[in-house]
Amino acid sequence: MSGLASQLPVAIVGTGSYVPDKVLTNSDLEIMVETSDEWITTRTGIKERRIAAEDEFTSHMAVKASRQALEQAEIDASEIQLIIVATITPNTLTPATACYVQQDLGAHKAVAFDISAACSGFLYALKLAKRLISDGAFENALILGAEKLSAFVNWEDRSTCVLFGDGAGAALLKRAEKGEGEILATDIGTDGGQTHLLNIPGGGSACPITIENADRRLATLAMIGKDVFKHAVTRMRDSANSVIERSGLQPADIKLLIPHQANLRIIEAITKRIDIPEERVFVNLHKYGNTSAAACAIALDEAHRAGRFGPGDHIVLVAFGAGLTWAAAAVRW
Ligand code: ACO
């Protein structure tokens, strides 16, 4: 599914991010499971990740990231019309995490709901919000990727627990004024034939957690990593190329590629295939691991605040996750 900016142009006018204070290093994990800093570093590039406090929920992290984005956009919470939270680790199955965010922010006029598209969720939210604004339904939207994955990780499974971390990122979208940037093209896709590759099998209606199955760790992430890896490379390459082409750009025009932060080897593989030099690719996974829907959002904010791109520059975001899902966006800042 794809679409060029055909109606009112939409700009990203503020970004924000938040990660919890607690750092869990690869050396800490060596004490918890049979693994090594060397294995984790060479296979993934991850050195450490952040872990939320017990009483720090997905919505709390989302609110902290939101406040930064609103401050940068110079928009008061009371003016927000739409809040979309992308998450696979909601505070509660219902109501949506976006409802808690609306309340805590004081964004009482906003329509608020969640979407579930795993690591691609932030870019799904971007596409959806962009379309709703460009159609004239809303004037602005606060979109978030926020995850407390530490609550859904089996800390005895070395093949998954070394990969994930917690955090949140936010972006404020609004109708672009003359001279402001513009989201040029977006792409999203799904392959429901691969649901078995990456999922949280328990805790939903298919497998409620009961006293009988509670000790089987069913409500934690399960993944066939090798297969996910192969799909990730081809889907992200195709999705990124699609938005570059539909924006009328060449890879040489891209100031910064911001890929999903799951594995450095995946990032290197897609970078080569899209033909963008290493120095124009943003990587922060060594600090945070894979924060699923939050990853692209945090990376966008960090890259923005670090001055890795500025007004007039073209950037491309691309992500991939459970579903399987994939998504990309090309933006003129
Ligand atoms: N420490 C030490 N050894 C380990 C660890 C560990 N933490 N984990 C696995 N191993 C062992 C395995 O048991 C296996 O041993 P064996 O050969 O004796 O059987 C060996 O290391 C190799 O394991 P593989 O799984 O084949 O390792 P691989 O090179 O594929 O790397 C990884 C695994 C890092 C998970 C990789 O496949 C990957 O990154 N996949 C993609 C993940 C991803 O992109 N997810 C995105 C979406 S996430 C979302 O949507 C929430």
CSV table of N, CA and C and ligand atoms in Angstrom, one decimal, residues 33-36 39-40 43-44 88 117-120 147 149 157-164 198 221 223-230 232 236 260 262-263 265-266 290 292-293 320-323 325, ligand 1:
chain,number,residue,atom,x,y,z
A,33,VAL,N,22.0,-15.4,31.9
A,33,VAL,CA,21.9,-16.6,31.0
A,33,VAL,C,23.3,-16.9,30.4
A,34,GLU,N,23.3,-18.1,29.7
A,34,GLU,CA,24.6,-18.5,29.1
A,34,GLU,C,24.8,-17.8,27.8
A,35,THR,N,25.5,-16.6,28.0
A,35,THR,CA,25.8,-15.8,26.8
A,35,THR,C,27.1,-15.1,27.0
A,36,SER,N,27.5,-14.3,26.0
A,36,SER,CA,28.7,-13.5,26.2
A,36,SER,C,28.6,-12.2,25.5
A,39,TRP,N,29.4,-12.7,21.9
A,39,TRP,CA,28.4,-13.2,21.0
A,39,TRP,C,27.3,-12.2,20.7
A,40,ILE,N,26.9,-11.4,21.7
A,40,ILE,CA,25.8,-10.4,21.5
A,40,ILE,C,26.4,-9.3,20.5
A,43,ARG,N,27.0,-10.8,16.9
A,43,ARG,CA,25.7,-11.2,16.2
A,43,ARG,C,24.7,-10.0,16.0
A,44,THR,N,24.8,-9.0,16.9
A,44,THR,CA,23.7,-8.0,16.8
A,44,THR,C,24.2,-6.5,16.8
A,88,ILE,N,3.3,-2.8,21.1
A,88,ILE,CA,2.9,-4.2,21.3
A,88,ILE,C,2.9,-4.5,22.8
A,117,ALA,N,1.5,-2.9,15.2
A,117,ALA,CA,2.2,-3.3,14.0
A,117,ALA,C,3.7,-3.6,14.3
A,118,ALA,N,3.9,-4.0,15.6
A,118,ALA,CA,5.2,-4.3,16.1
A,118,ALA,C,6.2,-3.2,15.7
A,119,CYS,N,7.4,-3.6,15.2
A,119,CYS,CA,8.5,-2.6,15.0
A,119,CYS,C,8.2,-1.6,13.9
A,120,SER,N,7.2,-1.9,13.0
A,120,SER,CA,6.8,-1.0,12.0
A,120,SER,C,5.8,0.0,12.5
A,147,GLU,N,7.3,1.3,24.1
A,147,GLU,CA,7.4,-0.1,24.4
A,147,GLU,C,8.0,-0.3,25.8
A,149,LEU,N,9.1,-3.6,26.6
A,149,LEU,CA,9.3,-5.0,26.2
A,149,LEU,C,9.9,-5.8,27.3
A,157,ASP,N,15.5,-17.1,28.4
A,157,ASP,CA,15.7,-17.5,27.0
A,157,ASP,C,16.8,-16.6,26.3
A,158,ARG,N,18.0,-17.1,26.2
A,158,ARG,CA,19.1,-16.3,25.8
A,158,ARG,C,18.9,-15.9,24.3
A,159,SER,N,18.1,-16.6,23.5
A,159,SER,CA,18.0,-16.3,22.1
A,159,SER,C,17.2,-15.0,21.9
A,160,THR,N,16.4,-14.6,22.9
A,160,THR,CA,15.6,-13.4,22.7
A,160,THR,C,15.9,-12.3,23.8
A,161,CYS,N,16.2,-12.7,25.0
A,161,CYS,CA,16.3,-11.7,26.1
A,161,CYS,C,17.4,-10.7,25.9
A,162,VAL,N,18.4,-11.1,25.1
A,162,VAL,CA,19.6,-10.2,24.9
A,162,VAL,C,19.2,-9.1,23.8
A,163,LEU,N,18.1,-9.2,23.2
A,163,LEU,CA,17.8,-8.4,22.0
A,163,LEU,C,17.1,-7.1,22.3
A,164,PHE,N,16.2,-7.1,23.3
A,164,PHE,CA,15.2,-6.1,23.5
A,164,PHE,C,15.4,-5.1,24.6
A,198,LEU,N,7.4,-14.6,14.6
A,198,LEU,CA,7.7,-13.7,15.7
A,198,LEU,C,6.3,-13.3,16.4
A,221,LEU,N,7.9,-12.9,24.3
A,221,LEU,CA,8.3,-12.9,22.9
A,221,LEU,C,9.0,-14.2,22.4
A,223,MET,N,10.6,-16.1,18.9
A,223,MET,CA,11.1,-15.6,17.5
A,223,MET,C,12.0,-16.7,16.9
A,224,ILE,N,11.7,-16.9,15.5
A,224,ILE,CA,12.6,-17.7,14.7
A,224,ILE,C,13.6,-16.7,14.0
A,225,GLY,N,14.6,-16.4,14.7
A,225,GLY,CA,15.5,-15.2,14.3
A,225,GLY,C,16.0,-15.3,12.9
A,226,LYS,N,16.5,-16.4,12.5
A,226,LYS,CA,17.2,-16.5,11.2
A,226,LYS,C,16.2,-16.2,10.1
A,227,ASP,N,15.0,-16.7,10.2
A,227,ASP,CA,14.0,-16.5,9.1
A,227,ASP,C,13.6,-15.0,9.1
A,228,VAL,N,13.4,-14.4,10.3
A,228,VAL,CA,13.0,-13.0,10.4
A,228,VAL,C,14.1,-12.2,9.8
A,229,PHE,N,15.3,-12.5,10.0
A,229,PHE,CA,16.5,-11.8,9.4
A,229,PHE,C,16.4,-11.7,7.9
A,230,LYS,N,16.1,-12.8,7.3
A,230,LYS,CA,16.1,-12.8,5.8
A,230,LYS,C,15.0,-11.9,5.3
A,232,ALA,N,13.6,-9.5,6.8
A,232,ALA,CA,13.8,-8.1,7.2
A,232,ALA,C,14.6,-7.4,6.1
A,236,MET,N,12.8,-4.5,3.9
A,236,MET,CA,13.2,-3.1,4.2
A,236,MET,C,13.9,-2.5,2.9
A,260,HIS,N,15.2,0.7,11.2
A,260,HIS,CA,14.8,0.0,12.5
A,260,HIS,C,16.0,-0.5,13.1
A,262,ALA,N,17.3,-3.2,15.0
A,262,ALA,CA,17.2,-4.5,15.6
A,262,ALA,C,18.5,-5.2,15.6
A,263,ASN,N,19.3,-5.0,14.5
A,263,ASN,CA,20.5,-5.8,14.4
A,263,ASN,C,21.4,-5.1,13.4
A,265,ARG,N,23.8,-6.2,11.7
A,265,ARG,CA,24.1,-6.9,10.5
A,265,ARG,C,22.9,-6.7,9.5
A,266,ILE,N,21.7,-6.6,10.0
A,266,ILE,CA,20.6,-6.3,9.1
A,266,ILE,C,20.7,-4.9,8.5
A,290,ASN,N,16.8,-3.5,20.6
A,290,ASN,CA,15.6,-3.4,19.8
A,290,ASN,C,14.4,-2.9,20.7
A,292,SER,N,11.5,-2.1,19.4
A,292,SER,CA,10.3,-2.3,18.6
A,292,SER,C,9.7,-1.0,18.0
A,293,ALA,N,8.5,-0.7,18.3
A,293,ALA,CA,7.8,0.5,17.7
A,293,ALA,C,8.5,1.8,18.1
A,320,PHE,N,10.7,-2.8,10.1
A,320,PHE,CA,10.3,-4.2,9.8
A,320,PHE,C,10.0,-4.9,11.2
A,321,GLY,N,8.9,-5.7,11.2
A,321,GLY,CA,8.6,-6.3,12.5
A,321,GLY,C,7.6,-7.5,12.4
A,322,ALA,N,7.2,-7.9,13.6
A,322,ALA,CA,6.3,-9.0,13.7
A,322,ALA,C,5.0,-8.7,12.8
A,323,GLY,N,4.5,-9.8,12.3
A,323,GLY,CA,3.3,-9.7,11.4
A,323,GLY,C,3.2,-10.7,10.3
A,325,THR,N,5.4,-7.2,9.3
A,325,THR,CA,5.0,-5.9,8.8
A,325,THR,C,6.3,-5.2,8.3
B,1,ACO,N1,24.3,-16.2,23.5
B,1,ACO,C1,25.1,-17.2,23.0
B,1,ACO,N2,24.6,-18.1,22.1
B,1,ACO,C2,23.4,-17.9,21.6
B,1,ACO,C3,22.6,-16.8,22.0
B,1,ACO,C4,23.1,-16.0,23.0
B,1,ACO,N3,22.4,-14.9,23.5
B,1,ACO,N4,21.4,-16.9,21.4
B,1,ACO,C5,21.5,-18.0,20.6
B,1,ACO,N5,22.7,-18.6,20.7
B,1,ACO,C6,23.2,-19.7,20.0
B,1,ACO,C7,22.1,-20.6,19.4
B,1,ACO,O1,21.7,-21.5,20.4
B,1,ACO,C8,22.8,-21.3,18.3
B,1,ACO,O2,23.6,-22.3,18.8
B,1,ACO,P1,23.7,-23.7,18.0
B,1,ACO,O3,24.4,-23.3,16.7
B,1,ACO,O4,24.6,-24.5,18.9
B,1,ACO,O5,22.3,-24.2,17.8
B,1,ACO,C9,23.8,-20.2,17.7
B,1,ACO,O6,23.9,-19.3,18.8
B,1,ACO,C10,23.3,-19.5,16.5
B,1,ACO,O7,22.0,-19.0,16.7
B,1,ACO,P2,21.1,-18.4,15.6
B,1,ACO,O8,19.8,-18.1,16.1
B,1,ACO,O9,21.3,-19.1,14.3
B,1,ACO,O10,21.9,-17.0,15.4
B,1,ACO,P3,21.8,-15.8,14.3
B,1,ACO,O11,23.1,-15.6,13.7
B,1,ACO,O12,20.6,-16.0,13.4
B,1,ACO,O13,21.5,-14.6,15.2
B,1,ACO,C11,19.6,-13.2,15.9
B,1,ACO,C12,20.3,-14.5,16.0
B,1,ACO,C13,20.5,-12.1,16.5
B,1,ACO,C14,18.3,-13.2,16.7
B,1,ACO,C15,19.3,-12.9,14.4
B,1,ACO,O14,18.8,-14.0,13.8
B,1,ACO,C16,18.4,-11.7,14.2
B,1,ACO,O15,18.7,-10.6,14.5
B,1,ACO,N6,17.2,-11.9,13.7
B,1,ACO,C17,16.3,-10.8,13.3
B,1,ACO,C18,15.6,-10.2,14.5
B,1,ACO,C19,14.8,-9.1,14.1
B,1,ACO,O16,15.1,-8.3,13.2
B,1,ACO,N7,13.6,-8.8,14.6
B,1,ACO,C20,12.9,-7.6,14.2
B,1,ACO,C21,11.6,-7.6,14.6
B,1,ACO,S1,11.4,-7.7,16.4
B,1,ACO,C22,9.8,-7.2,16.7
B,1,ACO,O17,9.0,-7.1,15.8
B,1,ACO,C23,9.3,-7.2,18.1
